[in-house]
């Protein structure tokens, strides 16, 4: 196999995100402006946005969610960047992870020195049934959707296959949600910045205020096992196994490494990138792993010249709790069938040996689908530079990874980051 390498080094020198959540008063433009300003504020030295030469923006479906297509030049306009080249990238929930890869290639090739990469999605304009239909178009509308599949349904099928093959318990899925909510509680920009214990207290307070019987649970697991508190969405996935419907935007600034010190004394180099594709879920023989993610991960490790043992933290695509378990196996943190035991044993906790999704992940931070890939890069930038405040990991992070999946794994993109 040919050993690939980037034409020249690429560094991330700024990264920011809007508040994630439900914002009836904001549209995509407002959210992207918010993310852009957060990115600007994160650049340590003086920086003139007019130095930006190109914009790559991840966006899954502003047509279906907002009735607005052709979003890239609009975003460029709203942050004052026209007439630079503005390109939209669509690969379902991997849209902005793939946009990041396009930005890396633009800098690594020498075409541009300074590139803005972003992600946007405004999902909450529509009622939930229409959101579910819009998301379903990321599946195969010829063979899968007419058979009744929805996205919770796809991942429920993967969870069922995984549990059947490896004997995993529903409690392992719940532990992913518990962990990610406890991380998200420390992320002020998360949609659900609350632990499961906080959710329980809120529900009790709400019942008391309405004069209803106050529910009681012995602990968080009892809450998650309660069909009323945590209803089934698609067996075995319950409400707290699902990422929410989110409005949000993200932005990162890429430059060539030779000029990175003009922007910051603490750049984050992007040293690995991999991307692969696969057939839709109905065409696969194995539902317990995502082959495109395995391939993308291997490409990224090879390009970076590192192995999974070098990776100190990772943000992985936990659109549903089962997806996080499978991701940790596909990337090599754990052997096939051991990811569920790892989470039950706390190995992926913030201060465990393999911290996964310190941001709260898509589960708790939120999942504005086209913005999630660059959102993961924002967390890595923040953690690697030691600026994650209360959720900061307890070790130096020299190598980190992001893993972003489109649909059920028809697209996967992995990046590896390095701090000197
Ligand atoms: N996790 C935890 N709580 C959630 C939640 C989630 N994913 N989604 C909603 N809630 C909470 C709300 O905050 C609200 O709480 P409250 O009553 O205390 O205020 C309550 O649940 C009801 O919210 P609502 O917005 O009416 O939920 P919903 O039934 O419309 O949506 C899901 C719930 C699971 C159907 C929706 O979140 C969903 O479709 N998620 C998956 C999104 C998806 O497929 N993304 C792409 C992945 S590839």
mmCIF file of C-alpha atoms and ligand atoms in Angstrom, residues 22 93 123-124 127-129 131-132 135 138 150-152 155 181 191-192 194 199 202-203 206 230 233 238-245 317 319-320 362-363 367 369 405-408, ligand 1:
data_model
loop_
_atom_site.group_PDB
_atom_site.id
_atom_site.type_symbol
_atom_site.label_atom_id
_atom_site.label_comp_id
_atom_site.label_asym_id
_atom_site.label_seq_id
_atom_site.Cartn_x
_atom_site.Cartn_y
_atom_site.Cartn_z
ATOM 1 C CA UNK A 22 -34.084 24.573 20.626
ATOM 2 C CA UNK A 93 -24.769 13.568 9.715
ATOM 3 C CA UNK A 123 -33.969 21.217 12.889
ATOM 4 C CA UNK A 124 -36.668 22.451 15.228
ATOM 5 C CA UNK A 127 -42.994 18.865 14.068
ATOM 6 C CA UNK A 128 -41.189 15.674 15.148
ATOM 7 C CA UNK A 129 -42.912 13.459 12.528
ATOM 8 C CA UNK A 131 -38.126 15.819 11.349
ATOM 9 C CA UNK A 132 -38.149 12.009 11.385
ATOM 10 C CA UNK A 135 -33.788 12.424 8.610
ATOM 11 C CA UNK A 138 -30.364 9.763 4.781
ATOM 12 C CA UNK A 150 -36.721 5.413 10.849
ATOM 13 C CA UNK A 151 -33.326 6.405 12.254
ATOM 14 C CA UNK A 152 -34.105 5.180 15.763
ATOM 15 C CA UNK A 155 -29.916 1.850 15.162
ATOM 16 C CA UNK A 181 -25.042 13.419 30.322
ATOM 17 C CA UNK A 191 -28.459 21.261 24.777
ATOM 18 C CA UNK A 192 -28.871 19.087 27.878
ATOM 19 C CA UNK A 194 -27.571 18.286 33.033
ATOM 20 C CA UNK A 199 -33.219 15.451 35.053
ATOM 21 C CA UNK A 202 -36.405 18.537 37.499
ATOM 22 C CA UNK A 203 -39.148 15.991 36.894
ATOM 23 C CA UNK A 206 -42.320 19.785 37.962
ATOM 24 C CA UNK A 230 -37.568 6.852 29.873
ATOM 25 C CA UNK A 233 -38.612 4.737 21.181
ATOM 26 C CA UNK A 238 -35.321 4.442 24.850
ATOM 27 C CA UNK A 239 -35.568 8.240 24.929
ATOM 28 C CA UNK A 240 -32.234 8.613 26.736
ATOM 29 C CA UNK A 241 -30.538 6.376 24.151
ATOM 30 C CA UNK A 242 -31.298 8.925 21.418
ATOM 31 C CA UNK A 243 -29.536 12.138 20.484
ATOM 32 C CA UNK A 244 -32.027 15.028 20.503
ATOM 33 C CA UNK A 245 -33.324 17.245 17.712
ATOM 34 C CA UNK A 317 -20.542 9.679 16.778
ATOM 35 C CA UNK A 319 -26.260 9.535 17.610
ATOM 36 C CA UNK A 320 -27.659 6.588 19.585
ATOM 37 C CA UNK A 362 -24.255 14.089 20.419
ATOM 38 C CA UNK A 363 -26.441 12.542 23.118
ATOM 39 C CA UNK A 367 -26.907 16.749 17.328
ATOM 40 C CA UNK A 369 -26.778 16.923 12.180
ATOM 41 C CA UNK A 405 -20.763 8.994 10.706
ATOM 42 C CA UNK A 406 -23.349 9.775 8.022
ATOM 43 C CA UNK A 407 -26.628 7.843 8.040
ATOM 44 C CA UNK A 408 -26.168 4.296 9.284
HETATM 45 N N1 LIG B 1 -32.902 12.650 25.123
HETATM 46 C C1 LIG B 1 -33.391 13.034 26.331
HETATM 47 N N2 LIG B 1 -34.496 13.793 26.493
HETATM 48 C C2 LIG B 1 -35.129 14.162 25.360
HETATM 49 C C3 LIG B 1 -34.687 13.805 24.081
HETATM 50 C C4 LIG B 1 -33.541 13.023 23.979
HETATM 51 N N3 LIG B 1 -33.080 12.629 22.799
HETATM 52 N N4 LIG B 1 -35.527 14.337 23.166
HETATM 53 C C5 LIG B 1 -36.466 15.008 23.856
HETATM 54 N N5 LIG B 1 -36.236 14.912 25.185
HETATM 55 C C6 LIG B 1 -37.031 15.442 26.282
HETATM 56 C C7 LIG B 1 -37.466 16.875 26.086
HETATM 57 O O1 LIG B 1 -36.552 17.784 26.655
HETATM 58 C C8 LIG B 1 -38.780 16.883 26.818
HETATM 59 O O2 LIG B 1 -38.535 16.957 28.209
HETATM 60 P P1 LIG B 1 -39.535 17.713 29.224
HETATM 61 O O3 LIG B 1 -40.876 17.050 29.038
HETATM 62 O O4 LIG B 1 -38.936 17.483 30.554
HETATM 63 O O5 LIG B 1 -39.533 19.151 28.769
HETATM 64 C C9 LIG B 1 -39.357 15.522 26.530
HETATM 65 O O6 LIG B 1 -38.225 14.673 26.292
HETATM 66 C C10 LIG B 1 -40.295 15.470 25.345
HETATM 67 O O7 LIG B 1 -39.643 16.167 24.276
HETATM 68 P P2 LIG B 1 -40.171 16.125 22.796
HETATM 69 O O8 LIG B 1 -39.433 17.188 22.046
HETATM 70 O O9 LIG B 1 -41.679 16.167 22.785
HETATM 71 O O10 LIG B 1 -39.665 14.693 22.330
HETATM 72 P P3 LIG B 1 -40.052 13.979 20.976
HETATM 73 O O11 LIG B 1 -40.904 12.793 21.313
HETATM 74 O O12 LIG B 1 -40.608 14.952 19.992
HETATM 75 O O13 LIG B 1 -38.634 13.477 20.434
HETATM 76 C C11 LIG B 1 -37.166 11.681 19.965
HETATM 77 C C12 LIG B 1 -37.943 12.438 21.049
HETATM 78 C C13 LIG B 1 -36.344 10.577 20.596
HETATM 79 C C14 LIG B 1 -38.168 11.055 18.961
HETATM 80 C C15 LIG B 1 -36.241 12.689 19.219
HETATM 81 O O14 LIG B 1 -35.332 13.243 20.149
HETATM 82 C C16 LIG B 1 -35.470 12.031 18.079
HETATM 83 O O15 LIG B 1 -36.021 11.775 17.011
HETATM 84 N N6 LIG B 1 -34.167 11.770 18.267
HETATM 85 C C17 LIG B 1 -33.344 11.141 17.252
HETATM 86 C C18 LIG B 1 -32.840 12.170 16.265
HETATM 87 C C19 LIG B 1 -32.136 11.497 15.114
HETATM 88 O O16 LIG B 1 -32.547 10.480 14.604
HETATM 89 N N7 LIG B 1 -31.024 12.106 14.655
HETATM 90 C C20 LIG B 1 -30.234 11.579 13.580
HETATM 91 C C21 LIG B 1 -29.435 10.455 14.076
HETATM 92 S S1 LIG B 1 -28.553 9.597 12.841
#
